[in-house]
Amino acid sequence: MDTHQQWDIVTGIGVTALAVAAARAVETSRPASLAQDPFAARFVTAAQASSPMPTSVEDLAAEAGEDGGVWPNMIDYIAVRTRAFDDHFLNAARDGIAQAVILASGLDSRAFRLDWRPGTVVHEIDQPLVLDFKLRVLREAEAEPRCDHRPTGIDLRDDWAAALQGAGFDPTLPTAWLAEGLMPYLPPEAEENLLHQVHRLSAPGSYFAAEYFSDMGTVLTDPMMERNVLALGLELGDLLHSDRRPSPAERLAEQGWQTQVVTGPDKANTYGRALRPSAMHDNVRLVSAHLP
Ligand SMILES: C[S@@+](CC[C@H](N)C(=O)[O-])C[C@H]1O[C@@H](n2cnc3c(N)ncnc32)[C@H](O)[C@@H]1O
């Protein structure tokens, strides 16, 4: 039975999914954007959160104070990570993968906007109320999934692996997994279990991608991070777990995965973008892994 606290899109951790959607909406409105998410602005508008969130470069300019406001740094990074993880799925598709799992999918609309291989099954897992909100907005937009889309509402600290298999996940097929914007919200034992389950359910040929902070202590005590989170009506210390833990790359490498880790700024450079020095940008790492 689920004993964990639940949230929707305008409370607790759910608000972070909305903030990420706002960042994607702004990036979508930029010329030469790194990613196009035609649904992101709709989510933000439909949620009517108590803290206002931008959905375009014009909103951003209006919100910016003398110091540029709290959003630009976050948007710059979210743009890079969105593109990096879009590429992760598209590369896996080119390699013949036709099963994907998006862990903590929030308002990720990749099932509705990426060019999946014909017949691809895309599973998503997040809190039930978060997924309900997303599906309602997509239905109202008459959006059509570009794959066989299977959302499963469950807490990732519970037995999500059984729920995933109940939704038709096939562990004999290679899978492209993603944990985007998730690890800092999980206690270490939940992250360890999550990676254990990912490995257990991965057939040879599977891909995995995620991000993590190399030094959570620095991120947690950074005044700008604190201000960003306060602007969303949240408290940094209530959201993120500071406990030291092995990186996802280390954990997967121990299980025989081939792993690569790149810093946020280096990833941005590969797309011709620069990330300004900050606790978030200096500490964020993107992991990609392949199980031979
Ligand atoms: C920062 S958002 C990222 C959402 C999405 N991956 C994206 O990048 O747009 C964090 C997401 O993690 C989800 N999440 C965090 N902890 C979770 C848990 N224990 N069980 C299910 N979902 C969780 C939240 O509901 C939220 O949607």
Short mmCIF file of C-alpha atoms and ligand atoms in Angstrom, two decimals:
data_model
loop_
_atom_site.label_atom_id
_atom_site.label_comp_id
_atom_site.label_asym_id
_atom_site.label_seq_id
_atom_site.Cartn_x
_atom_site.Cartn_y
_atom_site.Cartn_z
CA MET A 1 0.00 0.00 0.00
CA ASP A 2 1.20 3.53 -0.78
CA THR A 3 2.12 5.28 2.46
CA HIS A 4 4.03 8.16 0.89
CA GLN A 5 2.85 11.72 0.68
CA GLN A 6 1.28 12.48 -2.70
CA TRP A 7 1.31 15.70 -4.67
CA ASP A 8 -0.36 17.23 -7.69
CA ILE A 9 1.00 19.66 -10.26
CA VAL A 10 0.63 22.75 -8.06
CA THR A 11 1.88 21.36 -4.75
CA GLY A 12 5.22 20.10 -3.41
CA ILE A 13 7.57 18.44 -5.90
CA GLY A 14 4.80 18.61 -8.51
CA VAL A 15 5.49 22.34 -8.89
CA THR A 16 9.00 21.52 -10.13
CA ALA A 17 7.48 19.64 -13.09
CA LEU A 18 5.48 22.77 -13.93
CA ALA A 19 8.58 24.97 -13.65
CA VAL A 20 10.44 22.67 -16.05
CA ALA A 21 7.50 22.90 -18.47
CA ALA A 22 7.68 26.71 -18.20
CA ALA A 23 11.39 26.56 -19.06
CA ARG A 24 10.65 24.37 -22.09
CA ALA A 25 7.89 26.76 -23.16
CA VAL A 26 10.31 29.71 -23.09
CA GLU A 27 12.97 27.73 -24.97
CA THR A 28 10.36 26.75 -27.56
CA SER A 29 9.64 30.43 -28.17
CA ARG A 30 13.33 31.28 -28.71
CA PRO A 31 14.76 31.60 -32.18
CA ALA A 32 17.11 28.65 -32.92
CA SER A 33 15.71 26.77 -29.92
CA LEU A 34 17.40 23.53 -28.83
CA ALA A 35 14.04 21.76 -28.47
CA GLN A 36 10.46 22.33 -29.51
CA ASP A 37 7.73 21.40 -27.04
CA PRO A 38 4.40 22.62 -28.41
CA PHE A 39 2.53 21.50 -25.27
CA ALA A 40 4.68 23.10 -22.56
CA ALA A 41 2.96 26.50 -22.50
CA ARG A 42 -0.48 24.84 -22.35
CA PHE A 43 0.46 22.94 -19.20
CA VAL A 44 1.62 26.12 -17.46
CA THR A 45 -1.49 28.06 -18.45
CA ALA A 46 -3.86 25.24 -17.48
CA ALA A 47 -2.27 24.72 -14.04
CA GLN A 48 -2.91 28.26 -12.79
CA ALA A 49 -0.16 27.96 -10.19
CA SER A 50 -0.03 30.58 -7.45
CA SER A 51 3.53 31.60 -8.47
CA PRO A 52 3.53 33.12 -11.96
CA MET A 53 5.69 31.31 -14.52
CA PRO A 54 6.89 32.58 -17.90
CA THR A 55 5.94 30.80 -21.11
CA SER A 56 7.76 32.97 -23.68
CA VAL A 57 10.84 35.16 -24.08
CA GLU A 58 8.53 38.17 -23.80
CA ASP A 59 7.29 36.99 -20.38
CA LEU A 60 10.88 36.47 -19.36
CA ALA A 61 11.87 40.00 -20.31
CA ALA A 62 8.88 41.37 -18.37
CA GLU A 63 9.78 39.33 -15.27
CA ALA A 64 13.52 40.15 -15.29
CA GLY A 65 14.60 42.62 -12.61
CA GLU A 66 17.99 44.32 -12.53
CA ASP A 67 19.69 41.00 -11.87
CA GLY A 68 17.87 39.19 -14.71
CA GLY A 69 15.43 37.38 -12.39
CA VAL A 70 15.42 33.75 -11.25
CA TRP A 71 14.48 32.04 -14.52
CA PRO A 72 17.26 32.56 -17.13
CA ASN A 73 19.82 30.21 -15.54
CA MET A 74 17.27 27.47 -15.13
CA ILE A 75 15.90 27.87 -18.65
CA ASP A 76 19.40 27.76 -20.17
CA TYR A 77 20.11 24.44 -18.49
CA ILE A 78 16.67 22.88 -19.08
CA ALA A 79 17.04 23.66 -22.79
CA VAL A 80 20.31 21.72 -22.90
CA ARG A 81 19.03 18.77 -20.93
CA THR A 82 15.80 18.56 -22.96
CA ARG A 83 17.79 18.40 -26.18
CA ALA A 84 20.30 15.93 -24.72
CA PHE A 85 17.56 13.53 -23.62
CA ASP A 86 15.59 14.00 -26.86
CA ASP A 87 18.80 12.88 -28.59
CA HIS A 88 19.11 9.96 -26.16
CA PHE A 89 15.75 8.55 -27.28
CA LEU A 90 16.27 9.33 -30.96
CA ASN A 91 19.69 7.61 -30.93
CA ALA A 92 18.20 4.57 -29.19
CA ALA A 93 15.39 4.50 -31.80
CA ARG A 94 18.00 4.57 -34.58
CA ASP A 95 19.58 1.56 -32.87
CA GLY A 96 16.26 -0.30 -33.19
CA ILE A 97 14.91 0.21 -29.65
CA ALA A 98 11.11 0.23 -29.58
CA GLN A 99 10.42 0.29 -25.82
CA ALA A 100 11.02 3.35 -23.62
CA VAL A 101 10.43 4.13 -19.95
CA ILE A 102 10.35 7.71 -18.72
CA LEU A 103 10.73 7.67 -14.94
CA ALA A 104 9.28 10.73 -13.14
CA SER A 105 7.95 11.95 -16.48
CA GLY A 106 6.14 14.98 -15.02
CA LEU A 107 4.97 17.12 -17.95
CA ASP A 108 7.39 15.50 -20.41
CA SER A 109 5.52 15.37 -23.73
CA ARG A 110 8.05 13.29 -25.69
CA ALA A 111 5.44 10.56 -26.28
CA PHE A 112 3.50 13.22 -28.24
CA ARG A 113 6.31 15.05 -29.99
CA LEU A 114 9.27 12.75 -30.85
CA ASP A 115 9.65 10.61 -33.96
CA TRP A 116 9.50 7.15 -32.42
CA ARG A 117 9.97 3.99 -34.46
CA PRO A 118 6.64 2.54 -35.62
CA GLY A 119 5.21 0.31 -32.89
CA THR A 120 7.26 1.86 -30.06
CA VAL A 121 5.75 1.52 -26.58
CA VAL A 122 6.51 4.49 -24.30
CA HIS A 123 5.83 3.95 -20.59
CA GLU A 124 5.73 6.85 -18.18
CA ILE A 125 5.77 6.79 -14.41
CA ASP A 126 4.99 9.65 -12.04
CA GLN A 127 2.56 10.49 -9.26
CA PRO A 128 -1.06 9.69 -10.26
CA LEU A 129 -2.31 13.30 -9.96
CA VAL A 130 0.59 14.66 -12.01
CA LEU A 131 -0.14 12.23 -14.83
CA ASP A 132 -3.90 12.85 -14.59
CA PHE A 133 -3.32 16.57 -15.07
CA LYS A 134 -1.00 16.01 -18.02
CA LEU A 135 -3.38 13.63 -19.77
CA ARG A 136 -6.33 15.98 -19.25
CA VAL A 137 -4.47 18.91 -20.83
CA LEU A 138 -3.28 16.78 -23.74
CA ARG A 139 -6.80 15.46 -24.29
CA GLU A 140 -8.19 19.01 -24.30
CA ALA A 141 -5.51 19.92 -26.87
CA GLU A 142 -6.61 16.90 -28.95
CA ALA A 143 -2.99 15.79 -28.95
CA GLU A 144 -2.28 12.35 -30.40
CA PRO A 145 0.54 10.19 -29.05
CA ARG A 146 3.16 9.26 -31.64
CA CYS A 147 3.66 5.86 -30.03
CA ASP A 148 1.78 3.35 -27.88
CA HIS A 149 1.65 5.57 -24.79
CA ARG A 150 1.23 3.87 -21.39
CA PRO A 151 1.25 6.12 -18.31
CA THR A 152 1.38 4.49 -14.87
CA GLY A 153 0.63 6.56 -11.77
CA ILE A 154 2.68 5.30 -8.83
CA ASP A 155 5.25 6.59 -6.35
CA LEU A 156 8.77 5.65 -7.40
CA ARG A 157 9.54 4.68 -3.81
CA ASP A 158 6.90 1.93 -4.11
CA ASP A 159 6.89 -1.21 -6.26
CA TRP A 160 6.87 0.65 -9.57
CA ALA A 161 8.63 -2.25 -11.32
CA ALA A 162 5.62 -4.52 -10.75
CA ALA A 163 3.25 -1.75 -11.87
CA LEU A 164 5.34 -1.23 -15.02
CA GLN A 165 5.19 -4.91 -15.87
CA GLY A 166 1.46 -4.82 -15.15
CA ALA A 167 1.22 -2.11 -17.83
CA GLY A 168 2.81 -4.48 -20.35
CA PHE A 169 6.51 -3.63 -20.04
CA ASP A 170 8.52 -6.46 -21.63
CA PRO A 171 11.87 -7.12 -19.88
CA THR A 172 13.02 -9.36 -22.75
CA LEU A 173 13.19 -6.33 -25.08
CA PRO A 174 15.98 -3.74 -24.93
CA THR A 175 14.72 -0.51 -23.38
CA ALA A 176 15.64 3.17 -23.49
CA TRP A 177 15.26 4.50 -19.93
CA LEU A 178 15.27 8.09 -18.74
CA ALA A 179 15.43 9.61 -15.24
CA GLU A 180 15.42 13.36 -15.95
CA GLY A 181 15.16 15.74 -13.02
CA LEU A 182 14.55 12.91 -10.58
CA MET A 183 17.58 11.75 -8.59
CA PRO A 184 17.93 14.75 -6.21
CA TYR A 185 14.33 14.23 -5.07
CA LEU A 186 14.87 10.59 -4.14
CA PRO A 187 16.38 9.42 -0.85
CA PRO A 188 19.58 7.39 -1.49
CA GLU A 189 17.94 4.01 -0.81
CA ALA A 190 15.14 4.77 -3.30
CA GLU A 191 17.70 5.77 -5.93
CA GLU A 192 19.69 2.61 -5.28
CA ASN A 193 16.54 0.50 -5.60
CA LEU A 194 15.48 2.37 -8.73
CA LEU A 195 18.81 1.65 -10.45
CA HIS A 196 18.72 -1.94 -9.24
CA GLN A 197 15.26 -2.36 -10.82
CA VAL A 198 16.38 -0.63 -14.03
CA HIS A 199 19.24 -3.10 -14.31
CA ARG A 200 17.06 -6.09 -13.43
CA LEU A 201 14.51 -5.15 -16.11
CA SER A 202 17.06 -4.29 -18.81
CA ALA A 203 17.71 -6.71 -21.66
CA PRO A 204 21.14 -6.49 -23.35
CA GLY A 205 21.25 -3.52 -25.72
CA SER A 206 19.33 -1.24 -23.32
CA TYR A 207 20.15 2.45 -22.89
CA PHE A 208 19.83 4.61 -19.78
CA ALA A 209 20.17 8.37 -19.24
CA ALA A 210 19.87 10.56 -16.16
CA GLU A 211 21.35 13.57 -14.48
CA TYR A 212 22.63 14.17 -10.97
CA PHE A 213 24.49 16.77 -8.93
CA SER A 214 28.13 15.96 -8.19
CA ASP A 215 28.08 17.98 -4.94
CA MET A 216 24.59 18.27 -3.52
CA GLY A 217 25.88 20.19 -0.46
CA THR A 218 26.99 23.11 -2.67
CA VAL A 219 23.69 23.12 -4.53
CA LEU A 220 21.63 23.02 -1.33
CA THR A 221 23.45 25.97 0.24
CA ASP A 222 23.57 28.11 -2.90
CA PRO A 223 21.65 31.39 -2.42
CA MET A 224 20.56 31.51 -6.06
CA MET A 225 19.13 27.97 -5.93
CA GLU A 226 17.35 28.90 -2.73
CA ARG A 227 15.90 32.01 -4.35
CA ASN A 228 14.78 30.05 -7.44
CA VAL A 229 12.96 27.52 -5.33
CA LEU A 230 11.44 30.14 -3.02
CA ALA A 231 10.08 31.90 -6.12
CA LEU A 232 8.11 28.70 -6.77
CA GLY A 233 6.72 28.82 -3.23
CA LEU A 234 8.92 25.87 -2.14
CA GLU A 235 11.75 25.31 0.36
CA LEU A 236 14.99 23.86 -1.00
CA GLY A 237 15.63 21.75 2.11
CA ASP A 238 12.17 20.16 1.86
CA LEU A 239 12.72 19.18 -1.76
CA LEU A 240 16.23 17.83 -2.19
CA HIS A 241 18.14 15.10 -0.38
CA SER A 242 21.68 16.01 0.61
CA ASP A 243 22.86 12.49 1.59
CA ARG A 244 26.03 11.45 -0.18
CA ARG A 245 25.58 8.55 -2.56
CA PRO A 246 27.45 6.87 -5.42
CA SER A 247 26.66 8.44 -8.78
CA PRO A 248 24.21 6.59 -11.05
CA ALA A 249 27.14 6.03 -13.44
CA GLU A 250 29.14 4.24 -10.71
CA ARG A 251 26.18 2.09 -9.74
CA LEU A 252 25.43 1.06 -13.31
CA ALA A 253 29.11 0.48 -14.17
CA GLU A 254 29.26 -2.00 -11.29
CA GLN A 255 26.47 -3.93 -13.05
CA GLY A 256 28.35 -4.08 -16.36
CA TRP A 257 26.93 -0.97 -18.07
CA GLN A 258 29.23 1.17 -20.25
CA THR A 259 28.81 4.69 -18.90
CA GLN A 260 29.68 8.22 -19.94
CA VAL A 261 29.40 11.32 -17.77
CA VAL A 262 29.48 14.87 -19.11
CA THR A 263 29.18 18.16 -17.23
CA GLY A 264 26.25 20.47 -17.98
CA PRO A 265 28.51 23.21 -19.44
CA ASP A 266 30.36 20.72 -21.67
CA LYS A 267 27.06 19.33 -22.95
CA ALA A 268 25.87 22.89 -23.65
CA ASN A 269 29.04 23.52 -25.68
CA THR A 270 28.23 20.59 -27.94
CA TYR A 271 25.04 22.46 -28.90
CA GLY A 272 26.85 25.80 -29.32
CA ARG A 273 25.45 27.16 -26.06
CA ALA A 274 27.22 28.39 -22.91
CA LEU A 275 25.99 27.94 -19.34
CA ARG A 276 26.95 30.71 -16.92
CA PRO A 277 28.93 29.58 -13.87
CA SER A 278 26.55 28.81 -10.97
CA ALA A 279 26.16 26.11 -8.31
CA MET A 280 23.60 24.31 -10.48
CA HIS A 281 25.54 24.53 -13.75
CA ASP A 282 28.89 23.69 -12.14
CA ASN A 283 27.56 20.59 -10.40
CA VAL A 284 25.12 19.07 -12.82
CA ARG A 285 26.23 15.92 -14.63
CA LEU A 286 24.51 14.02 -17.43
CA VAL A 287 24.99 10.28 -17.51
CA SER A 288 24.42 8.02 -20.46
CA ALA A 289 24.81 4.28 -20.24
CA HIS A 290 24.52 1.26 -22.51
CA LEU A 291 24.21 -2.38 -21.48
CA PRO A 292 26.19 -4.52 -23.95
C1 LIG B 1 11.73 18.38 -11.83
S1 LIG B 1 10.32 17.41 -12.22
C2 LIG B 1 10.91 16.63 -13.72
C3 LIG B 1 9.82 16.11 -14.57
C4 LIG B 1 10.23 15.60 -15.94
N1 LIG B 1 11.19 14.53 -15.85
C5 LIG B 1 10.79 16.72 -16.76
O1 LIG B 1 12.02 16.85 -16.87
O2 LIG B 1 10.00 17.51 -17.28
C6 LIG B 1 10.41 16.11 -11.01
C7 LIG B 1 9.35 15.06 -11.23
O3 LIG B 1 9.68 13.96 -10.40
C8 LIG B 1 8.48 13.41 -9.93
N2 LIG B 1 8.82 12.65 -8.73
C9 LIG B 1 9.72 12.98 -7.77
N3 LIG B 1 9.73 12.05 -6.80
C10 LIG B 1 8.85 11.08 -7.19
C11 LIG B 1 8.41 9.87 -6.62
N4 LIG B 1 8.87 9.45 -5.44
N5 LIG B 1 7.48 9.14 -7.28
C12 LIG B 1 6.98 9.56 -8.47
N6 LIG B 1 7.36 10.72 -9.06
C13 LIG B 1 8.27 11.47 -8.43
C14 LIG B 1 7.62 14.63 -9.64
O4 LIG B 1 6.25 14.32 -9.53
C15 LIG B 1 7.95 15.49 -10.86
O5 LIG B 1 7.06 15.24 -11.91
#
